[in-house]
């Protein structure tokens, strides 16, 4: 791979390879994996200071909300440069640990349904509009690709570090 996770959006986009991002957003595969995880497994941390699975699911959901909001603004020709966000602050100030994994998955599915509705409403022109968030200028379509790539990254971590112990 050309990029690493420290590169942010380009890394997440690269994770897609030749996959169709619209199909990935419509896939139920990752939801099925998450639904197969027990509450006990969902609270597991593979190392001190690492998030548990519930926190990862909440983080993926928050990230999708933020990225879709960015894509919405740029698809409407809003050229305001948008700041990054502190993912650790978001997780630390959430209730992810108090909620059941089922509740978190339901919230994630609701956000995904809204994302898919939004994607379906975009024209080719809108998909090609650009905006700047954090330090990257991307098209709306690239923001969407980075969003699903971010999910792929975290699902791979769940598989490798949480479910293979």
N, CA and C of each residue as an Amber inpcrd file, in Angstrom:
protein
   495
   0.8410000  -1.1940000   0.0000000   0.0000000   0.0000000   0.0000000
   0.8750000   1.2420000   0.0000000   0.3940000   2.2400000  -0.6520000
   1.1200000   3.4960000  -0.7680000   0.9920000   4.3340000   0.5080000
  -0.1740000   4.2570000   1.1670000  -0.4560000   5.0940000   2.3260000
  -0.5350000   4.2650000   3.6100000  -0.4380000   4.9640000   4.7500000
  -0.6370000   4.3370000   6.0580000  -1.8070000   5.0330000   6.7360000
  -2.2630000   4.4740000   7.8340000  -3.3990000   5.0570000   8.5470000
  -3.1110000   6.5000000   8.9700000  -1.8550000   6.8360000   9.2010000
  -1.4980000   8.2010000   9.5880000  -1.7710000   9.2050000   8.4560000
  -1.8890000   8.7210000   7.2300000  -2.1920000   9.5930000   6.0990000
  -3.6700000   9.9750000   6.0340000  -4.4980000   9.3130000   6.8240000
  -5.9150000   9.6710000   6.8710000  -6.6810000   9.2820000   5.6250000
  -7.4110000  10.2380000   5.0670000  -8.3430000   9.9650000   3.9720000
  -7.7320000   9.1870000   2.8070000  -6.5150000   9.5340000   2.3360000
  -5.9650000   8.7520000   1.2110000  -5.8140000   7.2650000   1.5470000
  -5.4280000   6.9650000   2.7820000  -5.3050000   5.5650000   3.2130000
  -6.6570000   4.8630000   3.1490000  -7.6800000   5.5120000   3.6700000
  -9.0150000   4.8970000   3.6930000  -9.5520000   4.6810000   2.2760000
  -9.2870000   5.6230000   1.3940000  -9.7180000   5.4740000  -0.0010000
  -8.9720000   4.3110000  -0.6480000  -7.6810000   4.2110000  -0.3750000
  -6.8680000   3.1350000  -0.9450000  -7.3570000   1.7570000  -0.5100000
  -7.9070000   1.6550000   0.7020000  -8.4030000   0.3640000   1.2040000
  -9.5210000  -0.2170000   0.3290000 -10.2230000   0.6170000  -0.3940000
 -11.3090000   0.1450000  -1.2530000 -10.7940000  -0.6710000  -2.4340000
  -9.5890000  -0.3890000  -2.8740000  -9.0880000  -1.0610000  -4.0670000
 -10.0390000  -0.8070000  -5.2190000 -10.4670000  -1.8670000  -5.8750000
 -11.3940000  -1.7460000  -7.0110000 -12.8590000  -1.9090000  -6.5900000
 -13.1220000  -1.9750000  -5.3080000 -14.4950000  -2.1750000  -4.8350000
 -15.3670000  -0.9660000  -5.1410000 -16.6370000  -1.2260000  -5.3700000
 -17.6120000  -0.1770000  -5.6210000 -18.1050000   0.3510000  -4.2670000
 -17.8500000   1.6110000  -3.9880000 -18.2050000   2.1590000  -2.6800000
 -19.7120000   2.1210000  -2.4160000 -20.5170000   2.2790000  -3.4370000
 -21.9750000   2.2220000  -3.2520000 -22.4050000   0.8220000  -2.8020000
 -21.8110000  -0.1920000  -3.3950000 -22.1240000  -1.5680000  -2.9920000
 -21.6630000  -1.8230000  -1.5610000 -20.5080000  -1.2740000  -1.1970000
 -20.0100000  -1.4520000   0.1730000 -20.9520000  -0.7920000   1.1820000
 -21.4670000   0.3880000   0.8470000 -22.4180000   1.0560000   1.7450000
 -23.7110000   0.2530000   1.8720000 -24.0740000  -0.4940000   0.8460000
 -25.3090000  -1.2810000   0.8670000 -25.1280000  -2.6830000   1.4630000
 -23.9040000  -3.1060000   1.6060000 -23.6220000  -4.4530000   2.1040000
 -24.0510000  -4.6200000   3.5590000 -24.5110000  -5.8030000   3.8790000
 -24.8970000  -6.1410000   5.2540000 -23.8310000  -6.9840000   5.9560000
 -22.7430000  -7.2610000   5.2610000 -21.7070000  -8.1620000   5.7830000
 -21.1230000  -7.6900000   7.1210000 -20.7650000  -6.4260000   7.2130000
 -20.1670000  -5.9330000   8.4580000 -21.1870000  -5.8930000   9.5940000
 -22.4290000  -5.5990000   9.2630000 -23.4650000  -5.6350000  10.2890000
 -23.6500000  -7.0640000  10.8040000 -23.6230000  -8.0340000   9.9130000
 -23.7570000  -9.4420000  10.3240000 -22.6110000  -9.8310000  11.2510000
 -21.4030000  -9.4040000  10.9220000 -20.2620000  -9.6860000  11.7990000
 -20.4920000  -9.0730000  13.1780000 -20.8480000  -7.8020000  13.2130000
 -21.0570000  -7.1240000  14.5010000 -22.1790000  -7.7800000  15.3040000
 -23.2350000  -8.2040000  14.6220000 -24.3590000  -8.8410000  15.3150000
 -23.9930000 -10.2220000  15.8620000 -22.9010000 -10.8070000  15.3910000
 -22.4610000 -12.1150000  15.8830000 -21.6170000 -12.0000000  17.1500000
 -21.2980000 -10.7870000  17.5520000 -20.4360000 -10.5440000  18.7080000
 -21.2800000 -10.4650000  19.9730000 -20.8440000 -11.1340000  21.0140000
 -21.5680000 -11.1150000  22.2910000 -21.2680000  -9.8190000  23.0490000
 -22.1020000  -9.5280000  24.0320000 -21.8780000  -8.3450000  24.8700000
 -20.5340000  -8.4600000  25.5950000 -20.1880000  -9.6590000  26.0130000
 -18.9060000  -9.8590000  26.6910000 -17.7450000  -9.5390000  25.7490000
 -17.8120000 -10.0630000  24.5390000 -16.7690000  -9.7660000  23.5430000
 -16.7210000  -8.2790000  23.2290000 -17.8770000  -7.6350000  23.2120000
 -17.9620000  -6.2200000  22.8460000 -17.2850000  -5.3060000  23.8570000
 -17.0620000  -5.8030000  25.0670000 -16.4040000  -5.0080000  26.1040000
 -14.9100000  -5.3010000  26.2110000 -14.4260000  -6.2420000  25.4340000
 -13.0210000  -6.6630000  25.4730000 -12.1070000  -5.5820000  24.8910000
 -10.9570000  -5.4060000  25.5420000  -9.8880000  -4.5250000  25.0500000
  -8.6440000  -5.3930000  24.8860000  -8.0250000  -5.3520000  23.7390000
  -6.8620000  -6.2040000  23.5090000  -5.6050000  -5.6660000  24.1880000
  -5.6400000  -4.3960000  24.6140000  -4.5230000  -3.7990000  25.3460000
  -5.0560000  -2.6220000  26.1620000  -4.3260000  -2.2960000  27.2200000
  -4.7060000  -1.1540000  28.0630000  -4.7460000   0.1140000  27.2160000
  -5.7760000   0.9210000  27.4240000  -5.9000000   2.1820000  26.7160000
  -6.5090000   2.0820000  25.3230000  -6.8080000   0.8620000  24.8720000
  -7.4240000   0.6810000  23.5600000  -8.9430000   0.6710000  23.7180000
  -9.6310000   1.0780000  22.6690000 -11.0890000   1.0560000  22.6900000
 -11.5780000  -0.3760000  22.6680000 -12.7720000  -0.5810000  23.2320000
 -13.4220000  -1.8850000  23.0830000 -14.2890000  -1.8470000  21.8110000
 -14.8910000  -2.9790000  21.4930000 -15.6660000  -3.0690000  20.2470000
 -16.8480000  -2.1030000  20.2620000 -17.5050000  -1.9470000  21.4020000
 -18.6290000  -1.0120000  21.4590000 -18.1660000   0.4020000  21.1250000
 -17.0130000   0.7840000  21.6410000 -16.4910000   2.1120000  21.3510000
 -16.1020000   2.2510000  19.8760000 -15.5800000   1.1780000  19.3050000
 -15.2350000   1.2170000  17.8750000 -16.4940000   1.3940000  17.0330000
 -17.5390000   0.6520000  17.3490000 -18.7930000   0.7720000  16.6000000
 -19.3490000   2.1940000  16.7370000 -19.3360000   2.7300000  17.9430000
 -19.7930000   4.1050000  18.1380000 -18.9410000   5.0980000  17.3680000
 -17.6380000   4.8660000  17.3610000 -16.7240000   5.7430000  16.6190000
 -16.9870000   5.6810000  15.1170000 -17.1650000   4.4850000  14.5770000
 -17.4610000   4.3590000  13.1390000 -18.7320000   5.1360000  12.8060000
 -19.7310000   5.0240000  13.6700000 -21.0080000   5.7080000  13.4550000
 -20.8290000   7.2230000  13.5050000 -20.1280000   7.7110000  14.5310000
 -19.8650000   9.1510000  14.6250000 -19.1030000   9.6460000  13.3990000
 -18.1010000   8.8870000  12.9970000 -17.2830000   9.2780000  11.8480000
 -18.1350000   9.3570000  10.5730000 -19.0240000   8.3950000  10.4050000
 -19.8840000   8.4250000   9.2170000 -20.8000000   9.6450000   9.2500000
 -21.3140000   9.9840000  10.4210000 -22.1450000  11.1880000  10.5490000
 -21.3620000  12.4250000  10.1150000 -20.1410000  12.5380000  10.6220000
 -19.3160000  13.7120000  10.3440000 -18.9470000  13.7770000   8.8680000
 -18.5220000  12.6560000   8.3120000 -18.1060000  12.6460000   6.9100000
 -19.2840000  12.9120000   5.9760000 -20.4380000  12.3750000   6.2960000
 -21.6160000  12.6170000   5.4570000 -22.0440000  14.0810000   5.5510000
 -21.9260000  14.6580000   6.7310000 -22.2070000  16.0870000   6.8940000
 -21.2660000  16.9180000   6.0130000 -19.9950000  16.5540000   6.0200000
 -19.0310000  17.2560000   5.1700000 -19.4270000  17.1140000   3.6950000
 -19.7270000  15.8890000   3.2950000 -20.1150000  15.6350000   1.9040000
 -21.3720000  16.4280000   1.5410000 -22.3220000  16.5030000   2.4530000
 -23.5390000  17.2920000   2.2210000 -23.1870000  18.7490000   1.9650000
 -22.3690000  19.3210000   2.8220000 -22.0070000  20.7350000   2.6630000
 -21.3400000  20.9780000   1.3190000 -20.4000000  20.1100000   0.9650000
 -19.6720000  20.3070000  -0.2830000 -20.5580000  20.0440000  -1.4870000
 -21.4980000  19.1190000  -1.3590000 -22.4100000  18.8390000  -2.4810000
 -23.3580000  20.0060000  -2.7380000 -23.4680000  20.8900000  -1.7720000
 -24.3100000  22.0780000  -1.9150000 -23.4930000  23.3210000  -2.2420000
 -22.2430000  23.0870000  -2.6660000 -21.3080000  24.1450000  -3.0790000
 -20.8920000  25.0630000  -1.9300000 -20.9210000  24.5480000  -0.7230000
 -20.4140000  25.2770000   0.4410000 -18.9010000  25.0660000   0.4620000
 -18.1410000  26.1390000   0.2750000 -16.6910000  26.0110000   0.1900000
 -15.9880000  26.3110000   1.5120000 -16.7430000  26.3890000   2.5980000
 -16.1530000  26.6070000   3.9060000 -15.1870000  25.4710000   4.2290000
 -13.9690000  25.8190000   4.6200000 -13.0100000  24.7890000   5.0170000
 -13.4420000  24.2580000   6.3850000 -13.6190000  22.9520000   6.4720000
 -14.1210000  22.3420000   7.7040000 -12.9670000  21.7650000   8.5180000
 -13.0210000  21.9310000   9.8350000 -11.9360000  21.4260000  10.6790000
 -12.0190000  19.9130000  10.8550000 -10.9290000  19.3570000  11.3540000
 -10.9360000  17.9550000  11.7530000 -11.6770000  17.8190000  13.0660000
 -11.6350000  16.6340000  13.6400000 -12.2410000  16.4400000  14.9550000
 -11.3700000  15.4830000  15.7550000 -11.4890000  15.5480000  17.0580000
 -10.6990000  14.7180000  17.9600000 -11.4930000  13.4560000  18.2730000
 -11.1500000  12.3500000  17.6130000 -11.8980000  11.1110000  17.7850000
 -11.8440000  10.6050000  19.2220000 -10.7370000  10.8040000  19.8950000
 -10.6430000  10.3510000  21.2830000 -11.5720000  11.1540000  22.1910000
 -11.6650000  12.4450000  21.9630000 -12.5820000  13.2950000  22.7230000
 -14.0250000  12.8270000  22.5230000 -14.3720000  12.5110000  21.2800000
 -15.7240000  12.0430000  20.9830000 -16.0210000  10.7440000  21.7330000
 -15.1050000   9.8020000  21.6950000 -15.3320000   8.5140000  22.3630000
 -15.3760000   8.7090000  23.8810000 -14.4540000   9.5060000  24.4170000
 -14.4090000   9.7480000  25.8640000 -15.6890000  10.4080000  26.3750000
 -16.3450000  11.1790000  25.5460000 -17.5420000  11.9110000  25.9620000
 -18.8250000  11.3100000  25.3970000 -18.7540000  10.0320000  25.1000000
 -19.9270000   9.3030000  24.6110000 -20.4650000   8.4250000  25.7370000
 -21.5300000   7.7260000  25.4350000 -22.0950000   6.7420000  26.3570000
 -21.9400000   5.3310000  25.7840000 -20.9970000   5.1450000  24.8650000
 -20.8640000   3.8720000  24.1720000 -20.7310000   2.6970000  25.1420000
 -19.9750000   2.8690000  26.2230000 -19.8110000   1.7770000  27.1870000
 -21.0970000   1.4570000  27.9410000 -21.9670000   2.4350000  28.1050000
 -23.2150000   2.2300000  28.8320000 -24.2920000   1.5810000  27.9690000
 -24.1770000   1.7450000  26.6730000 -25.1750000   1.2070000  25.7550000
 -24.8420000  -0.2310000  25.3920000 -25.8580000  -0.9860000  25.0400000
 -25.6030000  -2.3560000  24.5910000 -25.0510000  -2.3180000  23.1650000
 -24.3630000  -3.3730000  22.7980000 -23.8740000  -3.4700000  21.4320000
 -25.0500000  -3.4170000  20.4660000 -26.1620000  -4.0350000  20.8150000
 -27.3490000  -4.0210000  19.9430000 -27.8380000  -2.6000000  19.6940000
 -27.8550000  -1.7700000  20.7540000 -28.2700000  -0.3690000  20.5990000
 -27.3170000   0.3830000  19.6610000 -26.0350000   0.1280000  19.8230000
 -25.0390000   0.7960000  18.9880000 -25.1600000   0.3620000  17.5260000
 -25.4300000  -0.9120000  17.3010000 -25.6130000  -1.4080000  15.9310000
 -26.8670000  -0.8010000  15.3110000 -27.9310000  -0.6960000  16.0850000
 -29.1610000  -0.0780000  15.5780000 -28.9050000   1.3670000  15.1660000
 -28.1760000   2.1110000  15.9880000 -27.8390000   3.4870000  15.6530000
 -27.0000000   3.5270000  14.3820000 -26.0200000   2.6430000  14.2780000
 -25.1680000   2.5630000  13.0950000 -26.0100000   2.2770000  11.8510000
 -26.9460000   1.3420000  11.9510000 -27.8170000   1.0210000  10.8090000
 -28.6860000   2.2140000  10.4130000 -29.1620000   2.9640000  11.4050000
 -29.9670000   4.1480000  11.1060000 -29.1500000   5.2070000  10.3770000
 -27.9250000   5.4180000  10.8380000 -27.0340000   6.3680000  10.1670000
 -26.7440000   5.8860000   8.7510000 -26.5040000   4.5780000   8.5890000
 -26.2050000   4.0230000   7.2670000 -27.3870000   4.2160000   6.3180000
 -28.5910000   4.0160000   6.8190000 -29.7720000   4.2220000   5.9680000
 -29.8320000   5.6660000   5.4880000 -29.5380000   6.6110000   6.3730000
 -29.5300000   8.0230000   5.9880000 -28.4090000   8.3030000   4.9880000
 -27.2550000   7.6860000   5.1960000 -26.1360000   7.8690000   4.2620000
 -26.5070000   7.3500000   2.8820000 -27.0920000   6.1530000   2.8310000
 -27.4790000   5.5940000   1.5390000 -28.5390000   6.4500000   0.8440000
 -29.4620000   7.0040000   1.6040000 -30.4620000   7.8990000   1.0340000
 -29.7890000   9.1360000   0.4440000 -28.8480000   9.6850000   1.1840000
 -28.1050000  10.8590000   0.7140000 -27.3340000  10.5390000  -0.5700000
 -26.6080000   9.4210000  -0.5700000 -25.8320000   9.0370000  -1.7550000
 -26.7510000   8.9210000  -2.9710000 -27.9130000   8.3210000  -2.7760000
 -28.8570000   8.1550000  -3.8770000 -29.4080000   9.4560000  -4.4170000
 -29.3060000  10.5130000  -3.6410000 -29.8400000  11.8080000  -4.0670000
 -28.8380000  12.6440000  -4.8430000 -27.5880000  12.2110000  -4.9060000
 -26.5350000  13.0250000  -5.5100000 -26.4250000  12.8230000  -7.0170000
 -26.2120000  13.9090000  -7.7200000 -25.9580000  13.8540000  -9.1600000
 -24.4640000  13.6490000  -9.3860000 -24.0980000  13.3190000 -10.6190000
 -22.6730000  13.1930000 -10.9660000 -21.9540000  14.5200000 -10.7330000
 -22.6080000  15.6140000 -11.0540000 -22.0130000  16.9300000 -10.8190000
 -21.7110000  17.1140000  -9.3350000 -22.6780000  16.8000000  -8.4890000
 -22.4760000  16.9560000  -7.0460000 -21.3730000  16.0440000  -6.5340000
 -21.2970000  14.8280000  -7.0360000 -20.2550000  13.8920000  -6.6090000
 -18.8580000  14.4130000  -6.9400000 -18.7570000  15.2600000  -7.9480000
 -17.4620000  15.7790000  -8.3740000 -17.1110000  17.1390000  -7.7780000
 -18.0120000  17.7170000  -6.9990000 -17.7030000  18.9760000  -6.3250000
 -16.6550000  18.7100000  -5.2440000 -15.8400000  19.7210000  -4.9630000
 -14.7490000  19.5510000  -4.0000000 -14.9540000  20.3990000  -2.7610000
 -14.3280000  19.9510000  -1.6920000 -14.3110000  20.6950000  -0.4510000
 -13.0710000  20.3430000   0.3270000 -12.7840000  21.1490000   1.3500000
 -11.6080000  20.9240000   2.1800000 -12.0490000  20.6440000   3.6040000
 -11.5780000  19.5200000   4.1120000 -11.7900000  19.1690000   5.5130000
 -10.4500000  18.7220000   6.0770000 -10.1820000  19.2190000   7.2590000
  -8.9070000  18.9980000   7.9150000  -7.8240000  19.5210000   6.9930000
  -6.9990000  18.6900000   6.3920000  -5.9350000  19.1840000   5.5110000
  -6.0650000  18.6520000   4.0880000  -7.2310000  18.1010000   3.7710000
  -7.4180000  17.4570000   2.4750000  -8.5100000  18.1190000   1.6540000
  -8.2300000  18.2940000   0.3760000  -9.2540000  18.6890000  -0.5790000
  -9.6720000  17.4290000  -1.3230000 -10.9440000  17.0940000  -1.2390000
 -11.4710000  15.8940000  -1.8670000 -12.7850000  16.2150000  -2.5560000
 -13.1490000  15.3660000  -3.5110000 -14.4830000  15.4710000  -4.0880000
 -15.4760000  14.8600000  -3.0960000 -16.7420000  15.1370000  -3.3090000
 -17.7890000  14.5340000  -2.4900000 -17.6760000  13.0100000  -2.5590000
 -17.4770000  12.4890000  -3.7610000 -17.3450000  11.0420000  -3.9280000
 -16.1510000  10.4990000  -3.1470000 -15.0500000  11.2180000  -3.1350000
 -13.8810000  10.7750000  -2.3650000 -14.1550000  10.8040000  -0.8630000
 -14.9170000  11.7850000  -0.3850000 -15.3070000  11.7980000   1.0310000
 -16.1140000  10.5490000   1.3600000 -16.9970000  10.1600000   0.4520000
 -17.8010000   8.9540000   0.6670000 -16.9270000   7.7050000   0.6470000
 -15.9910000   7.6430000  -0.2720000 -15.0740000   6.5050000  -0.3300000
 -14.2230000   6.4210000   0.9390000 -13.7530000   7.5630000   1.4100000
 -12.9580000   7.5800000   2.6400000 -13.7950000   7.1180000   3.8390000
 -15.0660000   7.4290000   3.8200000 -15.9620000   7.0330000   4.9060000
 -16.0930000   5.5200000   4.9790000 -16.3520000   4.8740000   3.8690000
 -16.5110000   3.4220000   3.8830000 -15.1500000   2.7520000   4.0660000
 -14.0880000   3.3720000   3.5890000 -12.7410000   2.8480000   3.8290000
 -12.3800000   2.8790000   5.3040000 -12.8220000   3.9090000   5.9970000
 -12.6140000   4.0120000   7.4450000 -13.2930000   2.8380000   8.1550000
 -14.5020000   2.5120000   7.7220000 -15.2070000   1.3590000   8.2950000
 -14.4140000   0.0720000   8.0370000 -13.9540000  -0.1160000   6.8120000
 -13.1630000  -1.3070000   6.4760000 -11.9550000  -1.4190000   7.4050000
 -11.2630000  -0.3130000   7.6140000 -10.0970000  -0.2830000   8.5050000
 -10.4510000  -0.8050000   9.8940000 -11.5310000  -0.2770000  10.4620000
 -11.8910000  -0.6730000  11.8300000 -12.4560000  -2.0930000  11.9010000
 -13.1850000  -2.5160000  10.9010000 -13.6820000  -3.9030000  10.8870000
 -12.5040000  -4.8640000  10.7970000 -11.4950000  -4.5310000  10.0040000
 -10.2890000  -5.3660000   9.9330000  -9.6030000  -5.4500000  11.2910000
  -9.5440000  -4.3450000  12.0150000  -8.9520000  -4.3510000  13.3570000
  -9.7730000  -5.2360000  14.2910000 -11.0970000  -5.1170000  14.2270000
 -11.9470000  -5.9690000  15.0670000 -11.6640000  -7.4400000  14.7740000
 -11.6030000  -7.8000000  13.5030000 -11.3400000  -9.2010000  13.1340000
  -9.9730000  -9.6650000  13.6260000  -8.9510000  -8.8350000  13.4280000
  -7.5750000  -9.2380000  13.7250000  -7.2200000  -9.1840000  15.2070000
  -7.6740000  -8.1650000  15.9010000  -7.1970000  -7.9510000  17.2750000
  -8.2180000  -8.2870000  18.3630000  -9.4650000  -8.3920000  17.9950000
 -10.4980000  -8.6430000  19.0060000 -11.1120000 -10.0290000  18.8930000
 -11.2730000 -10.5290000  17.7010000 -11.9750000 -11.7940000  17.5110000
 -11.0380000 -12.9560000  17.2670000  -9.7590000 -12.7080000  17.1230000
  -8.7760000 -13.7810000  16.9290000  -7.9090000 -13.9840000  18.1690000
  -8.5350000 -13.8380000  19.3440000  -7.7390000 -14.0110000  20.5780000
  -8.0030000 -15.3280000  21.2380000
